[in-house]
Coordinates of C-alpha atoms in Angstrom, one line a residue:
M30 CA -74.1 52.9 -91.2
L31 CA -76.5 50.1 -91.1
M32 CA -75.2 48.9 -87.7
A33 CA -75.2 52.4 -86.2
S34 CA -78.7 53.1 -87.1
K35 CA -79.7 50.3 -84.9
L36 CA -77.8 51.7 -81.5
T37 CA -80.8 53.3 -79.8
P38 CA -80.3 55.6 -77.0
K39 CA -81.5 53.0 -74.5
L40 CA -79.2 50.5 -75.8
I41 CA -76.3 52.9 -75.7
T42 CA -76.9 53.5 -72.1
W43 CA -76.9 49.6 -71.1
L44 CA -73.4 49.2 -72.8
I45 CA -71.8 52.3 -71.2
L46 CA -72.9 51.3 -67.6
P47 CA -71.2 48.0 -67.4
S48 CA -68.0 49.6 -68.9
C49 CA -67.9 52.2 -66.2
L50 CA -68.4 49.4 -63.5
L51 CA -65.4 47.7 -65.0
I52 CA -63.3 50.5 -65.2
F53 CA -64.1 51.4 -61.6
F54 CA -63.3 47.9 -60.5
Y55 CA -60.0 47.7 -62.2
S56 CA -58.9 51.3 -61.0
T57 CA -60.0 50.8 -57.3
I58 CA -60.7 47.4 -55.8
L59 CA -57.9 45.5 -57.9
P60 CA -55.0 47.5 -56.8
L61 CA -56.0 47.1 -53.1
Y62 CA -55.9 43.3 -53.8
T63 CA -52.7 43.6 -55.8
N64 CA -51.0 45.6 -53.1
T65 CA -51.9 43.1 -50.3
A66 CA -50.7 40.2 -52.3
T67 CA -47.5 41.9 -53.0
A68 CA -47.0 43.0 -49.4
A69 CA -47.6 39.3 -48.4
A70 CA -45.1 38.1 -51.0
A71 CA -42.7 40.7 -49.8
A72 CA -42.9 39.8 -46.2
R73 CA -42.4 36.0 -47.2
R74 CA -39.1 37.2 -48.8
S75 CA -38.1 39.4 -46.1
P76 CA -34.9 38.5 -44.0
I77 CA -37.1 38.4 -40.7
S78 CA -39.6 35.7 -42.0
E79 CA -36.6 33.7 -43.2
I80 CA -35.6 33.1 -39.6
P81 CA -36.7 29.5 -38.9
L82 CA -39.3 29.1 -36.4
L83 CA -38.1 27.2 -33.2
P84 CA -39.6 23.9 -32.7
S85 CA -42.4 23.7 -29.9
A86 CA -41.1 23.5 -26.4
P87 CA -40.0 19.9 -25.1
C88 CA -43.0 18.0 -23.9
D89 CA -43.3 16.7 -20.3
L90 CA -40.4 14.1 -20.1
F91 CA -40.9 13.5 -16.4
K92 CA -44.5 11.9 -16.5
G93 CA -44.8 8.3 -17.8
K94 CA -44.3 4.8 -16.9
W95 CA -41.4 2.2 -17.0
V96 CA -41.8 -0.8 -19.6
I97 CA -39.7 -3.8 -20.4
D98 CA -37.7 -3.6 -23.6
P99 CA -35.8 -6.9 -24.1
T100 CA -33.6 -5.2 -26.9
R101 CA -32.4 -2.4 -24.6
K102 CA -28.7 -2.7 -23.5
P103 CA -26.4 -0.6 -21.4
M104 CA -24.2 2.1 -23.4
Y105 CA -21.2 1.0 -21.3
D106 CA -19.7 -1.7 -19.0
S107 CA -17.8 -2.5 -15.8
T108 CA -14.6 -1.4 -17.7
C109 CA -15.3 2.5 -18.0
P110 CA -12.5 4.3 -16.2
F111 CA -14.7 6.8 -14.6
H112 CA -16.6 4.2 -12.5
R113 CA -16.9 4.5 -8.6
N114 CA -16.3 1.0 -7.1
S115 CA -19.4 0.8 -5.0
W116 CA -21.6 1.7 -7.9
N117 CA -20.1 -0.6 -10.5
C118 CA -22.8 -3.3 -10.2
I119 CA -21.7 -5.3 -12.9
K120 CA -18.3 -5.7 -11.4
N121 CA -19.6 -6.3 -8.0
Q122 CA -21.8 -9.2 -9.5
R123 CA -25.0 -7.6 -8.5
E124 CA -28.1 -9.9 -9.4
N125 CA -30.6 -8.9 -12.0
M126 CA -28.3 -6.5 -13.7
G127 CA -29.7 -7.5 -17.2
R128 CA -33.4 -7.1 -16.0
I129 CA -32.5 -3.6 -14.2
N130 CA -31.3 -2.4 -17.7
S131 CA -34.0 -3.7 -19.5
W132 CA -36.6 -1.1 -18.2
K133 CA -37.2 1.9 -20.5
W134 CA -38.9 5.1 -19.3
V135 CA -41.7 6.0 -21.7
P136 CA -43.0 9.5 -21.3
D137 CA -47.0 9.7 -21.5
T138 CA -47.1 12.5 -24.3
C139 CA -43.8 12.2 -26.3
D140 CA -40.6 10.3 -27.1
L141 CA -37.5 10.2 -25.1
N142 CA -34.7 9.1 -27.5
R143 CA -31.4 7.5 -26.2
V144 CA -28.7 10.0 -26.4
D145 CA -26.2 9.9 -29.2
P146 CA -23.0 10.7 -27.5
T147 CA -21.4 11.8 -30.9
A148 CA -24.1 14.3 -31.9
F149 CA -24.5 15.6 -28.3
L150 CA -20.8 16.3 -28.0
N151 CA -20.9 17.8 -31.5
T152 CA -23.7 20.2 -30.3
M153 CA -21.5 21.0 -27.1
R154 CA -18.2 21.6 -29.0
D155 CA -16.0 24.2 -27.1
K156 CA -18.5 24.2 -24.0
N157 CA -18.2 22.7 -20.5
I158 CA -20.8 21.1 -18.2
G159 CA -20.5 21.2 -14.5
F160 CA -22.5 19.1 -11.8
V161 CA -22.6 20.9 -8.2
G162 CA -23.9 19.2 -5.1
D163 CA -23.7 15.9 -3.3
S164 CA -22.9 12.4 -4.2
L165 CA -26.4 11.9 -6.1
N166 CA -25.0 14.4 -8.6
E167 CA -21.7 12.5 -8.6
N168 CA -23.7 9.4 -9.4
F169 CA -25.4 11.4 -12.2
L170 CA -21.9 12.5 -13.3
V171 CA -20.3 9.0 -13.6
S172 CA -23.2 7.7 -15.8
F173 CA -22.7 11.0 -18.0
L174 CA -19.1 10.4 -18.6
C175 CA -19.3 6.7 -19.1
I176 CA -21.9 7.1 -21.8
M177 CA -20.0 10.0 -23.5
R178 CA -16.6 8.1 -23.5
S179 CA -18.1 5.9 -26.2
A180 CA -17.7 9.0 -28.7
D181 CA -14.2 9.8 -27.6
S182 CA -12.1 7.1 -26.2
G183 CA -9.2 9.6 -25.7
A184 CA -11.4 11.1 -22.6
K185 CA -9.0 11.9 -19.9
K186 CA -9.6 12.4 -16.0
W187 CA -9.9 16.0 -15.2
K188 CA -9.7 17.8 -11.7
R189 CA -9.4 21.4 -11.7
K190 CA -11.2 24.7 -10.9
G191 CA -11.8 23.1 -7.4
A192 CA -13.7 20.0 -9.1
W193 CA -13.8 16.8 -7.3
R194 CA -13.8 14.8 -10.5
G195 CA -14.4 14.9 -14.1
A196 CA -13.3 14.2 -17.6
Y197 CA -12.0 16.2 -20.7
F198 CA -13.1 15.1 -24.2
P199 CA -10.1 16.4 -26.3
K200 CA -12.0 15.4 -29.6
Y201 CA -14.7 17.9 -29.1
N202 CA -12.9 20.3 -26.4
V203 CA -15.7 19.5 -23.9
T204 CA -15.2 19.3 -20.2
V205 CA -17.5 17.7 -17.8
A206 CA -16.8 18.0 -14.0
Y207 CA -18.3 17.6 -10.6
H208 CA -18.0 20.0 -7.8
R209 CA -18.6 18.2 -4.3
T210 CA -20.5 20.5 -1.8
V211 CA -23.2 18.7 0.3
L212 CA -24.9 21.8 1.7
L213 CA -24.0 24.2 -1.2
A214 CA -23.4 27.0 1.5
Q215 CA -20.1 27.2 3.4
Y216 CA -19.8 25.1 6.7
E217 CA -17.2 24.4 9.2
W218 CA -16.6 22.6 12.3
Q219 CA -16.2 24.7 15.4
T220 CA -15.3 23.2 18.7
K221 CA -14.9 26.5 20.8
Q222 CA -18.4 27.0 21.5
T223 CA -18.3 27.0 25.3
E224 CA -21.9 27.9 25.9
L225 CA -23.2 25.4 23.5
S226 CA -20.7 22.5 24.7
V227 CA -21.8 22.8 28.3
R228 CA -25.6 22.7 27.3
D229 CA -27.2 19.5 26.2
G230 CA -24.0 17.6 25.7
V231 CA -23.3 19.7 22.5
K232 CA -19.4 18.8 21.5
G233 CA -19.3 21.6 19.0
I234 CA -21.3 22.8 16.2
Y235 CA -21.2 23.1 12.3
R236 CA -21.3 26.7 11.4
V237 CA -23.3 27.2 8.2
D238 CA -23.1 30.6 6.5
V239 CA -26.3 30.7 4.7
D240 CA -25.3 33.4 2.3
I241 CA -21.9 32.3 1.2
P242 CA -21.3 29.5 -1.2
S243 CA -19.0 26.9 -0.4
S244 CA -15.3 27.4 -1.8
D245 CA -15.8 24.2 -4.1
W246 CA -18.2 26.1 -6.5
A247 CA -17.7 29.8 -5.6
H248 CA -15.5 30.6 -8.5
I249 CA -16.8 28.7 -11.4
A250 CA -19.2 31.3 -13.1
D251 CA -17.0 31.9 -15.8
F252 CA -16.1 28.3 -17.0
Y253 CA -19.4 26.3 -17.5
N254 CA -22.0 26.8 -20.1
V255 CA -24.3 24.3 -18.3
L256 CA -24.6 23.9 -14.6
V257 CA -26.8 21.0 -12.7
F258 CA -27.3 22.0 -8.9
N259 CA -28.6 19.8 -6.1
T260 CA -28.5 19.4 -2.3
G261 CA -30.8 17.5 0.1
H262 CA -29.2 14.3 1.2
W263 CA -27.2 15.6 4.0
W264 CA -29.9 17.5 5.5
G265 CA -31.0 15.1 8.1
Y266 CA -30.2 14.4 11.8
D267 CA -28.2 11.1 10.8
K268 CA -25.5 13.2 9.3
F269 CA -25.7 16.2 11.8
P270 CA -27.0 14.8 15.2
K271 CA -28.0 17.1 18.2
E272 CA -24.4 16.6 19.7
S273 CA -22.9 18.3 16.7
P274 CA -25.7 20.3 15.1
L275 CA -25.9 22.8 12.2
V276 CA -26.0 26.3 13.5
F277 CA -27.1 29.1 10.7
F278 CA -25.3 32.4 10.5
K279 CA -26.1 35.3 8.1
N280 CA -24.0 38.4 7.6
G281 CA -21.6 36.9 9.9
E282 CA -24.1 36.6 12.7
P283 CA -26.2 33.9 14.1
I284 CA -29.7 33.7 13.0
H285 CA -32.2 34.3 16.0
P286 CA -34.3 32.5 16.6
S287 CA -32.0 29.4 15.7
P288 CA -33.8 27.5 12.8
N289 CA -34.2 23.8 12.9
M290 CA -32.8 21.5 10.1
F291 CA -35.8 22.0 7.7
E292 CA -36.0 25.8 8.3
G293 CA -32.3 26.0 7.8
F294 CA -32.5 24.1 4.4
K295 CA -35.2 26.5 3.1
I296 CA -33.1 29.6 4.1
V297 CA -30.0 28.0 2.4
V298 CA -31.8 27.1 -0.8
E299 CA -33.3 30.6 -1.0
N300 CA -29.9 32.2 -0.6
M301 CA -28.0 30.0 -2.9
V302 CA -30.8 30.4 -5.6
S303 CA -30.2 34.2 -5.0
H304 CA -26.6 33.8 -5.5
I305 CA -26.8 31.8 -8.6
E306 CA -29.0 34.3 -10.2
K307 CA -26.6 37.2 -9.4
A308 CA -23.2 35.5 -10.1
F309 CA -23.7 33.5 -13.2
P310 CA -24.2 35.0 -16.6
K311 CA -27.6 34.8 -18.1
N312 CA -26.4 32.7 -21.1
V313 CA -25.6 29.9 -18.7
L314 CA -28.1 27.2 -18.8
K315 CA -28.8 26.7 -15.1
L316 CA -30.7 23.5 -13.9
W317 CA -31.6 22.3 -10.3
R318 CA -32.1 18.6 -10.0
L319 CA -34.9 17.7 -7.6
Q320 CA -34.4 14.9 -5.1
S321 CA -33.4 11.3 -5.9
P322 CA -35.6 9.3 -3.9
R323 CA -34.3 6.6 -1.4
H324 CA -35.9 3.1 -1.2
F325 CA -35.0 1.8 2.4
H326 CA -37.7 -0.8 3.4
G327 CA -38.3 -1.8 7.0
G328 CA -35.9 0.9 8.6
D329 CA -33.4 3.7 7.6
W330 CA -29.7 2.9 6.4
N331 CA -28.6 2.6 9.9
Q332 CA -31.6 0.7 11.1
N333 CA -31.3 -2.4 8.8
G334 CA -33.2 -1.0 6.0
T335 CA -33.1 -3.1 2.8
C336 CA -34.0 -2.7 -1.0
L337 CA -33.8 -6.2 -2.3
F338 CA -36.4 -5.9 -4.8
D339 CA -36.7 -7.6 -8.2
D340 CA -39.1 -5.1 -10.0
P341 CA -40.1 -1.5 -9.8
L342 CA -42.7 -0.3 -7.7
E343 CA -46.3 0.1 -8.9
Q344 CA -47.9 3.5 -9.3
F345 CA -50.3 2.8 -6.4
Q346 CA -47.5 2.4 -4.1
L347 CA -45.6 5.6 -4.6
D348 CA -47.7 7.7 -2.2
L349 CA -47.4 5.0 0.5
W350 CA -43.6 5.2 0.1
F351 CA -42.9 8.9 -0.3
D352 CA -45.9 10.9 0.7
P353 CA -44.7 13.0 3.7
S354 CA -48.2 12.6 5.3
N355 CA -47.4 8.9 5.8
N356 CA -44.3 9.6 7.9
G357 CA -42.4 6.7 6.1
V358 CA -38.6 6.3 5.9
N359 CA -38.3 7.9 2.6
K360 CA -40.4 10.8 3.0
E361 CA -38.0 13.6 3.0
A362 CA -37.6 13.9 -1.0
R363 CA -41.0 15.1 -1.7
K364 CA -40.9 17.5 1.4
L365 CA -37.7 19.1 0.3
N366 CA -38.8 19.1 -3.2
R367 CA -41.6 21.5 -2.2
V368 CA -39.0 24.0 -0.7
I369 CA -36.9 23.9 -3.8
E370 CA -39.7 24.2 -6.3
E371 CA -41.2 27.3 -4.5
S372 CA -37.6 28.9 -4.4
L373 CA -37.2 28.6 -8.2
K374 CA -40.3 30.3 -8.9
G375 CA -39.6 33.5 -11.0
T376 CA -35.9 32.6 -11.5
S377 CA -34.0 31.6 -14.6
I378 CA -33.0 28.4 -12.8
R379 CA -34.8 25.4 -14.6
K380 CA -36.3 22.5 -12.6
L381 CA -34.9 19.0 -13.6
D382 CA -37.6 16.8 -12.0
L383 CA -36.0 13.4 -12.0
S384 CA -37.9 12.5 -8.6
H385 CA -41.1 10.8 -9.9
L386 CA -39.6 8.5 -12.6
S387 CA -36.9 7.4 -9.9
E388 CA -39.5 6.8 -7.2
F389 CA -40.5 3.5 -9.1
R390 CA -37.2 2.1 -9.1
A391 CA -36.6 0.3 -5.9
D392 CA -35.0 -2.5 -7.7
A393 CA -32.0 -0.6 -9.0
H394 CA -29.8 0.2 -6.0
P395 CA -26.4 -1.3 -5.1
A396 CA -28.0 -2.8 -2.1
I397 CA -25.6 -5.6 -0.6
W398 CA -23.5 -5.4 -3.7
L399 CA -21.0 -2.8 -2.6
G400 CA -17.6 -4.2 -3.8
K401 CA -16.1 -4.4 -0.3
K402 CA -16.5 -7.3 2.0
D403 CA -17.6 -5.5 5.3
A404 CA -19.2 -2.7 3.7
V405 CA -22.7 -3.7 4.5
A406 CA -21.9 -4.3 8.3
V407 CA -20.3 -1.1 8.5
W408 CA -22.6 1.2 6.4
G409 CA -25.7 -0.8 5.8
Q410 CA -27.3 -1.3 2.5
D411 CA -27.1 1.2 -0.3
C412 CA -30.6 2.0 -1.1
M413 CA -29.8 5.6 -2.0
H414 CA -27.2 5.7 -4.8
W415 CA -27.9 3.9 -8.0
C416 CA -26.4 0.9 -9.7
L417 CA -24.1 1.9 -12.8
P418 CA -25.2 1.2 -15.5
G419 CA -28.8 1.8 -14.4
V420 CA -31.5 4.5 -13.7
P421 CA -29.1 7.7 -14.0
D422 CA -28.5 6.6 -17.7
T423 CA -32.1 7.7 -18.2
W424 CA -31.5 10.9 -16.4
V425 CA -28.6 11.4 -18.9
D426 CA -31.0 10.9 -21.9
I427 CA -33.3 13.5 -20.4
L428 CA -30.8 15.8 -19.6
T429 CA -29.1 15.8 -22.9
Q430 CA -32.3 16.2 -24.7
F431 CA -33.1 19.2 -22.7
I432 CA -29.6 20.7 -23.3
S433 CA -29.7 19.8 -27.1
Y434 CA -33.0 21.6 -27.4
T435 CA -31.3 24.8 -25.7
F436 CA -28.1 24.8 -27.6
G437 CA -29.2 23.2 -30.8
N438 CA -31.4 26.2 -31.5

């Protein structure tokens, strides 16, 4: 009673007001916070949020520099059963093979790891990989097979589905094969071209059906999970001189006006890209390898051109060698690449740009070490294909990293 007598009306008012404010806070503001926190926690526990985020897209593996790594050794030797003799530079006793294989490609913004064949083939278990194109894709394939063989010594030669060559890795149920098709499009020799034969000394023509894929790869859409395409090295007048030219057909009829070689290349690439987009399933990883640069110095292959270099080119030398505006012997790679890159825009076919890193490596071709006594006298130095082991092993590192990113996720 004594305490109650001291609670004046003014004091009671000051006690009631804070109480009301507390009641309002707990009944109105706090539930909003609690509901938000509860919703956030629920979201963290939801099945959708439990799906792991994919890692960032692979960085640019194609821009970088070559550095000497004395510890770097090849992953195979001259005894690999998948070798092609003229590229087996260890067997052919090519000079500087140790140095050639000591150069390591180092991208500017990320790491390029050497392929782990066991891990890669595990990723690709029950899947198949195909290379489609000219002999530079075969060069690529041989490197690929010899590297992968270290994970499966039971690998066997394989030649089916129209493949030129390949291998089956039974331990992983993986097939890797090459389909030889130098123009990608169907072409054939025709001698019965009276009008052409009389004019300008033409002996006959190579008919190119720009809208029909060659039979070597026309029926493989349901077999491969990964495909690497290329064309380019046969698109020159040294392969198809004016006496036996390429003549381009579409829908069974000659194209008028008749395209020149470069125009025909553009038409064929556009049509083959369109065919690949239509014929191959969306879940197939489709890659187009840009041109592998040649390194003929002092003349072309049939003009005593040579590539007896001890070291890679320097950065400042690349444009002098390869920029088309300089009209050098090796200008065609960048010129053809521009056509390919334009044709691939807006498609599902991914660009595999191995051109730039390969431009440096004038030192890494078979040159005069071809495995046959008279080969240089007949064919000239080989400054187009690559020694194996050699530069294509780095191509394999890049390709497998790209494939692993796609299928590993």
